[in-house]
């Protein structure tokens, strides 16, 4: 009796530990946790005990090792390796060709390159679990697919079928610099480079390749598109070959971003003119040298004539001239050139009503259609500007019917909250991939164009800017890896739904518990619309600080500069007129049916209205509400919904591991606070520029707030904040030349429990400490060391500390005490005291 109770206790604690043991996110979706509910004895019995791999390649060897690893971890079974098909049940791995002889009765379905088939074959009473690849990569992808199914509790028989990737190019780009920094990377230093060269230890590079391969990615460009010519020095090529070695077992081919001026910068030539024979010869030799070190080298990515990078225009040459010169050097080795269409003039003339950055790619590349070599792919960002919260599909996709095309999507959340905000991007990407550009007046969704179907192109596909870093969990926010996973799933099959992606990822990354899966799925699916609402709705673009870190709110920064992310907001109206008749003519770059749709105010979707049209603030949308009131309301809605994400996450307490639960909770609470900063800044800015107040009188009339200017201060002095709208009355209160300063409020709240939030500014450098005192007794203390991207009080650095459930009585005295550190003067803005329970935030249904 006692023994049994002990045993069941033991079982319970094992189950509990298995469920909640410490997790650090390093394994991402390859955790290989025991499927829960636990696999039944039947599943255990069903798994063959032997594995036979008929393919001699390195990649298939990885597949075999991976299956053994996954089965051991998930099911506690150690598979026996055999070289011949045994007279018992067995897993068998091989290509279609390799399976023909041992299994003459098996007829493999027709597979595209890198595709796989899974099937159970029964002969002489023995079950063969066949993982059949069109080639070694297919075997690897089929193996990972099987393991993912087991992790989600599926049986092998239910996975039977065949699958092939939609397109041959399924790459990620990393924007890593040789010094180990990453441009627009938010998760620590480079996994490849450090201090001017390739890292000594490349364990993470190998682990990254394994993660990529597990979801079908077959190429990785390891350095910044703003490329350093030194990367092509002989010693660097030798060093980079070590990264290719780490990738190779996973079928991930390495590629490099190259600077088009390399022949001059490092090659000793006096020119980099693509029309010059010496230059072409230099590239040929360089490419030969690369292939000698990296025989499976994938090719080059090129950013030229863009944002200050040198380019062929220096010599009056076109992107096609430059691309074709590189392509000629790569062709004999089977390499390709991905030439980026992100070419534009960033010194546009704001005073010119016809000037429009959105036009640039089409204006430059469309006339070159048909001129690009067969191994050139034009790599086009999804939208015509730059990874904004919402843009239309780039019209260039329909404008290159005789050219290979790839879509470039951004996994790293440059304009999307930089992995401090939860934004699940597959939902956004689907709107692009599914958008029907109506080339030749027929159904031509973007996904069909990049898959090569529409224009019958042999090459094309998907490129995702990943920017993982050395952070243990790769992308910093525990939920951000859903974006890398989702990118890969869509690159493999763009018809996969966002919901399938979100559910699969949640199961693999967290748990099979339905409550966990449905909650995380719901949060993911609603997160992009929420972010859009509290940043830049109605096609305004993100409205972030575009001359700074692209993070916090700064609507004015869009305007009056050469960058061309203009929204042209003035006293009377807002939006870029991009019509043919009265505007920049951008809309005219689309096929005619899309031109009609965007041109008419009646048919232009509301969520792109201000991208396409300039309208008065009083213009009424289909909802009957004016533009200006819609802007205000959506910002309130978005901030409320961001608070709702916190509440949803809290329902998972104890259902997922402690570390990731807490890390995510902290980030979501930060996001909810920053959503309020966004809401207030954008609404204040529009209220001022339009002169039209909010119908509900909310802007800067917050009954729960006490601003620092209303408090009794000792030492705190005001400074102007730029942009003004990111703090109350355009001022922050700083503690300069003193060890400590205080701001005190005499409260007159009725007795009850309250949440007290302190809105302050946290610079990258310096770690000020703050104390909150109630009736002179400390009730909280924290340090401002969240490393926000800025060194001044503004929308990038404004953040809050919240203390929940503080009992207050009339006559209480509340004091903030700030202790500056380094160059950070313990800056504050206001306190907000909200009675508990806070009004429940509306739940949004995606
Ligand atoms: O989104 C912008 C970024 C730049 C980036 C550029 C590009 C690598 O702000 O940091 O440069 O796009 O895509 O080339």
XYZ file of C-alpha atoms and ligand atoms in Angstrom, residues 175 183-184 224-226 303 306-307 340 342 381 386-387 408 410 414-415 550, ligand 1:
33
model
C 22.620 41.004 -41.443
C 22.285 45.372 -38.170
C 18.688 45.383 -36.914
C 25.015 42.009 -43.791
C 23.717 43.136 -47.169
C 25.578 46.350 -46.381
C 22.588 45.386 -52.287
C 20.953 51.753 -52.184
C 21.249 53.741 -48.982
C 17.909 43.112 -54.258
C 15.574 47.658 -52.638
C 10.739 43.256 -50.326
C 10.335 48.973 -46.026
C 8.742 46.299 -43.810
C 12.017 39.183 -49.050
C 11.561 40.373 -42.403
C 12.785 46.085 -37.032
C 9.625 48.185 -37.419
C 12.806 52.573 -35.781
O 14.992 48.288 -43.405
C 16.104 49.002 -43.806
C 16.993 48.973 -42.628
C 18.452 48.923 -42.938
C 18.680 47.814 -43.939
C 17.895 48.159 -45.195
C 17.992 47.080 -46.245
C 20.569 46.373 -44.065
O 16.689 50.065 -41.839
O 19.138 48.693 -41.746
O 20.045 47.646 -44.222
O 16.542 48.290 -44.898
O 17.098 46.248 -46.286
O 18.934 47.069 -46.995
